[in-house]
PDB file of C-alpha atoms in Angstrom:
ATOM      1  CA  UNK S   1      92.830 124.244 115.146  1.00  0.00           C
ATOM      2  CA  UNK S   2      95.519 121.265 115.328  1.00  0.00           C
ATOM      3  CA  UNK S   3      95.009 120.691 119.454  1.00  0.00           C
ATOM      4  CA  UNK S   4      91.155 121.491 119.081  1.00  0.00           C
ATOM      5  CA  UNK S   5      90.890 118.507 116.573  1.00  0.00           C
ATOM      6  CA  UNK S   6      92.887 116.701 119.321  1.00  0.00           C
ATOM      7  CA  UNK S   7      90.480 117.180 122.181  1.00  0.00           C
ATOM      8  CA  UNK S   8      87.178 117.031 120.549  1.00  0.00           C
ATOM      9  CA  UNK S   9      88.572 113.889 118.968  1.00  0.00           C
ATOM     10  CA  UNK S  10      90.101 112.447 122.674  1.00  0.00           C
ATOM     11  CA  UNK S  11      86.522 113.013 123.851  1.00  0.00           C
ATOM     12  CA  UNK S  12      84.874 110.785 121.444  1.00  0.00           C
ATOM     13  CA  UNK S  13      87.569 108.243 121.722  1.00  0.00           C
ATOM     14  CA  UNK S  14      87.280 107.997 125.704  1.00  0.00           C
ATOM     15  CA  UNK S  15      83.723 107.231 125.639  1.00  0.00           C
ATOM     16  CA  UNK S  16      82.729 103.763 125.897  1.00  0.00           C
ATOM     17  CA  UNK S  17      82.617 101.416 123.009  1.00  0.00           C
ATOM     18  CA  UNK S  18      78.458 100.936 123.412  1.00  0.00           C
ATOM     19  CA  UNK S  19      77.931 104.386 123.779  1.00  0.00           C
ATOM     20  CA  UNK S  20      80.142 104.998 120.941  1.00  0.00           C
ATOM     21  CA  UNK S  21      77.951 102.083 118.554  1.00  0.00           C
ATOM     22  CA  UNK S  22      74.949 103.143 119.781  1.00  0.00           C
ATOM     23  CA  UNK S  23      75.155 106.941 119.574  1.00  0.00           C
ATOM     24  CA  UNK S  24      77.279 107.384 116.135  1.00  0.00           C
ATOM     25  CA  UNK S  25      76.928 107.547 113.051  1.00  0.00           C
ATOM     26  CA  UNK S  26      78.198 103.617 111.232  1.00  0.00           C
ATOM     27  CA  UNK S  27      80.832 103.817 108.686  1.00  0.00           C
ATOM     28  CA  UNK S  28      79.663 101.830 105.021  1.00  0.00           C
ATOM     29  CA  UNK S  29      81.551 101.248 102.210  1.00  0.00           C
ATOM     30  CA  UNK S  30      79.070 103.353  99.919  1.00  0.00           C
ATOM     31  CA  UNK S  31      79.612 106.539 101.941  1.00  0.00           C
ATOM     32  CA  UNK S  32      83.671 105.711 103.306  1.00  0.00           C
ATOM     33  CA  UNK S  33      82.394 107.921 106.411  1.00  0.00           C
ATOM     34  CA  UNK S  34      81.098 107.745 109.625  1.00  0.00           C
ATOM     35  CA  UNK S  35      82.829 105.486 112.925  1.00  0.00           C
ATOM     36  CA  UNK S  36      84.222 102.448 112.518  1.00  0.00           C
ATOM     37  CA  UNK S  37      84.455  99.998 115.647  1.00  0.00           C
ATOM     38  CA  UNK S  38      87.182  98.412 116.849  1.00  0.00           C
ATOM     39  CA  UNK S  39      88.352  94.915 114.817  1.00  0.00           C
ATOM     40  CA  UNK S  40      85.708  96.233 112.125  1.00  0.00           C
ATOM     41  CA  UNK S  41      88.376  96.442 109.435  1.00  0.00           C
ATOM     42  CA  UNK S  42      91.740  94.844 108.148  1.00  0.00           C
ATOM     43  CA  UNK S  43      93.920  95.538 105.617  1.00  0.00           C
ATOM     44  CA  UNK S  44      95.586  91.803 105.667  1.00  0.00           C
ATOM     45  CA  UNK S  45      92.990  89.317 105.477  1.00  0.00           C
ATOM     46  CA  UNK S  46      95.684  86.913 106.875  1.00  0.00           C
ATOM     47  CA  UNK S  47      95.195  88.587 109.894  1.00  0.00           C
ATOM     48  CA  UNK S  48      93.274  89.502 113.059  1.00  0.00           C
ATOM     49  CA  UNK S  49      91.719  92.852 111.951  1.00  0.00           C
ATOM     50  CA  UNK S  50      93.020  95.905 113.504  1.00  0.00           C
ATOM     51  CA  UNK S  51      92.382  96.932 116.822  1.00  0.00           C
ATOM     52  CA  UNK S  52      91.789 100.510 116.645  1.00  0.00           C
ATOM     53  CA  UNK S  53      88.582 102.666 116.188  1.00  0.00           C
ATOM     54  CA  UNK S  54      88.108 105.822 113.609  1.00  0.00           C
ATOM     55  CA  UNK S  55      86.319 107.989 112.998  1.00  0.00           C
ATOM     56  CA  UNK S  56      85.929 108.610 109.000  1.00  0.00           C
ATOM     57  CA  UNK S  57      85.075 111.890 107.601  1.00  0.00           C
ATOM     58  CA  UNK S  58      85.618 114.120 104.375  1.00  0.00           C
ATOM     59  CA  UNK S  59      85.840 117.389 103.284  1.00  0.00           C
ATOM     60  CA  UNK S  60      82.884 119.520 105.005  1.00  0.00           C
ATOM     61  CA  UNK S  61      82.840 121.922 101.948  1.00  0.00           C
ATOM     62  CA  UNK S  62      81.825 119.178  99.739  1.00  0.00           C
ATOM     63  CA  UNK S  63      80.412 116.159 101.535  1.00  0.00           C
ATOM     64  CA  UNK S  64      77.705 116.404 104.746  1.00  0.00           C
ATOM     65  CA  UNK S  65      79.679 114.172 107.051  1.00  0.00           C
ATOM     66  CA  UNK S  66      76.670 112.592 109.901  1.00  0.00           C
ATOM     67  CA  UNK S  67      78.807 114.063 113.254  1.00  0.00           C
ATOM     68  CA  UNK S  68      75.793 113.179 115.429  1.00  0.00           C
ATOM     69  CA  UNK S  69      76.785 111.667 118.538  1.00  0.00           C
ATOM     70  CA  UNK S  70      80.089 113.270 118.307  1.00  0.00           C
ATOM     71  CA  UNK S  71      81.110 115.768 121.341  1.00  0.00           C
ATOM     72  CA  UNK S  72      80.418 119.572 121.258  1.00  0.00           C
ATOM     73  CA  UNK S  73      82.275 121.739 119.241  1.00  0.00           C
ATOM     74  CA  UNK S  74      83.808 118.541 117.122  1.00  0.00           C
ATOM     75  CA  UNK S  75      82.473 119.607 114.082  1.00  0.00           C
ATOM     76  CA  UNK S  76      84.029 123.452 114.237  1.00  0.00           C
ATOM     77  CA  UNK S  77      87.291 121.291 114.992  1.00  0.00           C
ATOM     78  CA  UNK S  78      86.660 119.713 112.087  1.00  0.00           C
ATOM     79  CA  UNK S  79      85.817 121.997 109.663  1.00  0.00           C
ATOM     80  CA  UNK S  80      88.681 123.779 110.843  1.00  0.00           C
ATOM     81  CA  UNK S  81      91.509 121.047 111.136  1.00  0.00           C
ATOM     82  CA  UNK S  82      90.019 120.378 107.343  1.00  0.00           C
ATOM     83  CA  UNK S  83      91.118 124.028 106.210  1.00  0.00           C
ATOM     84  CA  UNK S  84      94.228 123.680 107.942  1.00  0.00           C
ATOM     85  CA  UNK S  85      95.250 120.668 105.851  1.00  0.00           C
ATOM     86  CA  UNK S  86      93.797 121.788 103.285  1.00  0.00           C
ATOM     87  CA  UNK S  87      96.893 124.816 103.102  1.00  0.00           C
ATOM     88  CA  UNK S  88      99.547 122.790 103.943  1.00  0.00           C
ATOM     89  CA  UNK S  89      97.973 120.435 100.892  1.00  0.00           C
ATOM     90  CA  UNK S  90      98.470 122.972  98.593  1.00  0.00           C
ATOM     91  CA  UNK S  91     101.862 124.210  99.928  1.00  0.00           C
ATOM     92  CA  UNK S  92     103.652 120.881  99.665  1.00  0.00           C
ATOM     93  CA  UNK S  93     102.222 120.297  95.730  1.00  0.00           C
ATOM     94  CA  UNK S  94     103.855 123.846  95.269  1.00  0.00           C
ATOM     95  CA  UNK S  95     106.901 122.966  96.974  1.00  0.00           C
ATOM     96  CA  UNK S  96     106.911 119.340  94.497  1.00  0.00           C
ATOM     97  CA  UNK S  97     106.615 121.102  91.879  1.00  0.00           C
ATOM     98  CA  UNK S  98     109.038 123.537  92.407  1.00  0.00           C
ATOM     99  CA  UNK S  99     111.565 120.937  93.638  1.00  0.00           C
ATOM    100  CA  UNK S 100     110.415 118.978  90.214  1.00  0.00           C
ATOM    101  CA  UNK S 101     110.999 122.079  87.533  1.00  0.00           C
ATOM    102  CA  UNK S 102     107.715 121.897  86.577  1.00  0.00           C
ATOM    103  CA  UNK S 103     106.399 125.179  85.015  1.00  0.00           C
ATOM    104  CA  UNK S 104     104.571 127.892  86.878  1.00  0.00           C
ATOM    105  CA  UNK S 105     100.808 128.134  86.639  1.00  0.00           C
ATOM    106  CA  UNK S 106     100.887 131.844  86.761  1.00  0.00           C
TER     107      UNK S 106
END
């Protein structure tokens, strides 16, 4: 799932920067999804924005993410790499709270 999610996402990322604009899905601030150019955002506003591109998307169980324009098979990688982190999510609050003492839920 991990390398898929690499790939498809290498394949978008290649493309060219008008292609990618033109054939994508914009990110907005209502929706926090979709691609986001590069220079479109900065977290200092003392500074030039930063110079790399995303791609923005949440959970596919809950939200419908707009993947148009993305390559084949990107959003099986998603959905999958989304599982995937999903687990090791979970794992690491079990390991916190075991590490903290906190009580068992069971």
């Amino acid at each position: 799932e991990v390398q898929a999610m690499f790939d498809t996402s290498r394949r978008l990322f290649e493309r060219p920067d008008d292609e990618k604009c033109a054939q994508l899905a914009r990110w907005t601030a209502d929706t926090n999804r979709g691609y986001v150019p590069m220079w479109a955002q900065g977290i200092n506003p003392k500074r030039a924005p930063d110079m790399h591109d995303g791609f923005v998307v949440k959970s596919p169980s809950v939200f419908d993410n707009d993947l148009r324009g993305t390559p084949a098979g990107f959003d099986q990688a998603v959905s999958a790499f989304w599982d995937k982190l999903e687990l090791a999510a979970r794992r690491f609050s079990v390991a916190c709270a075991v590490a903290l003492g906190l009580p068992s839920s069971d």
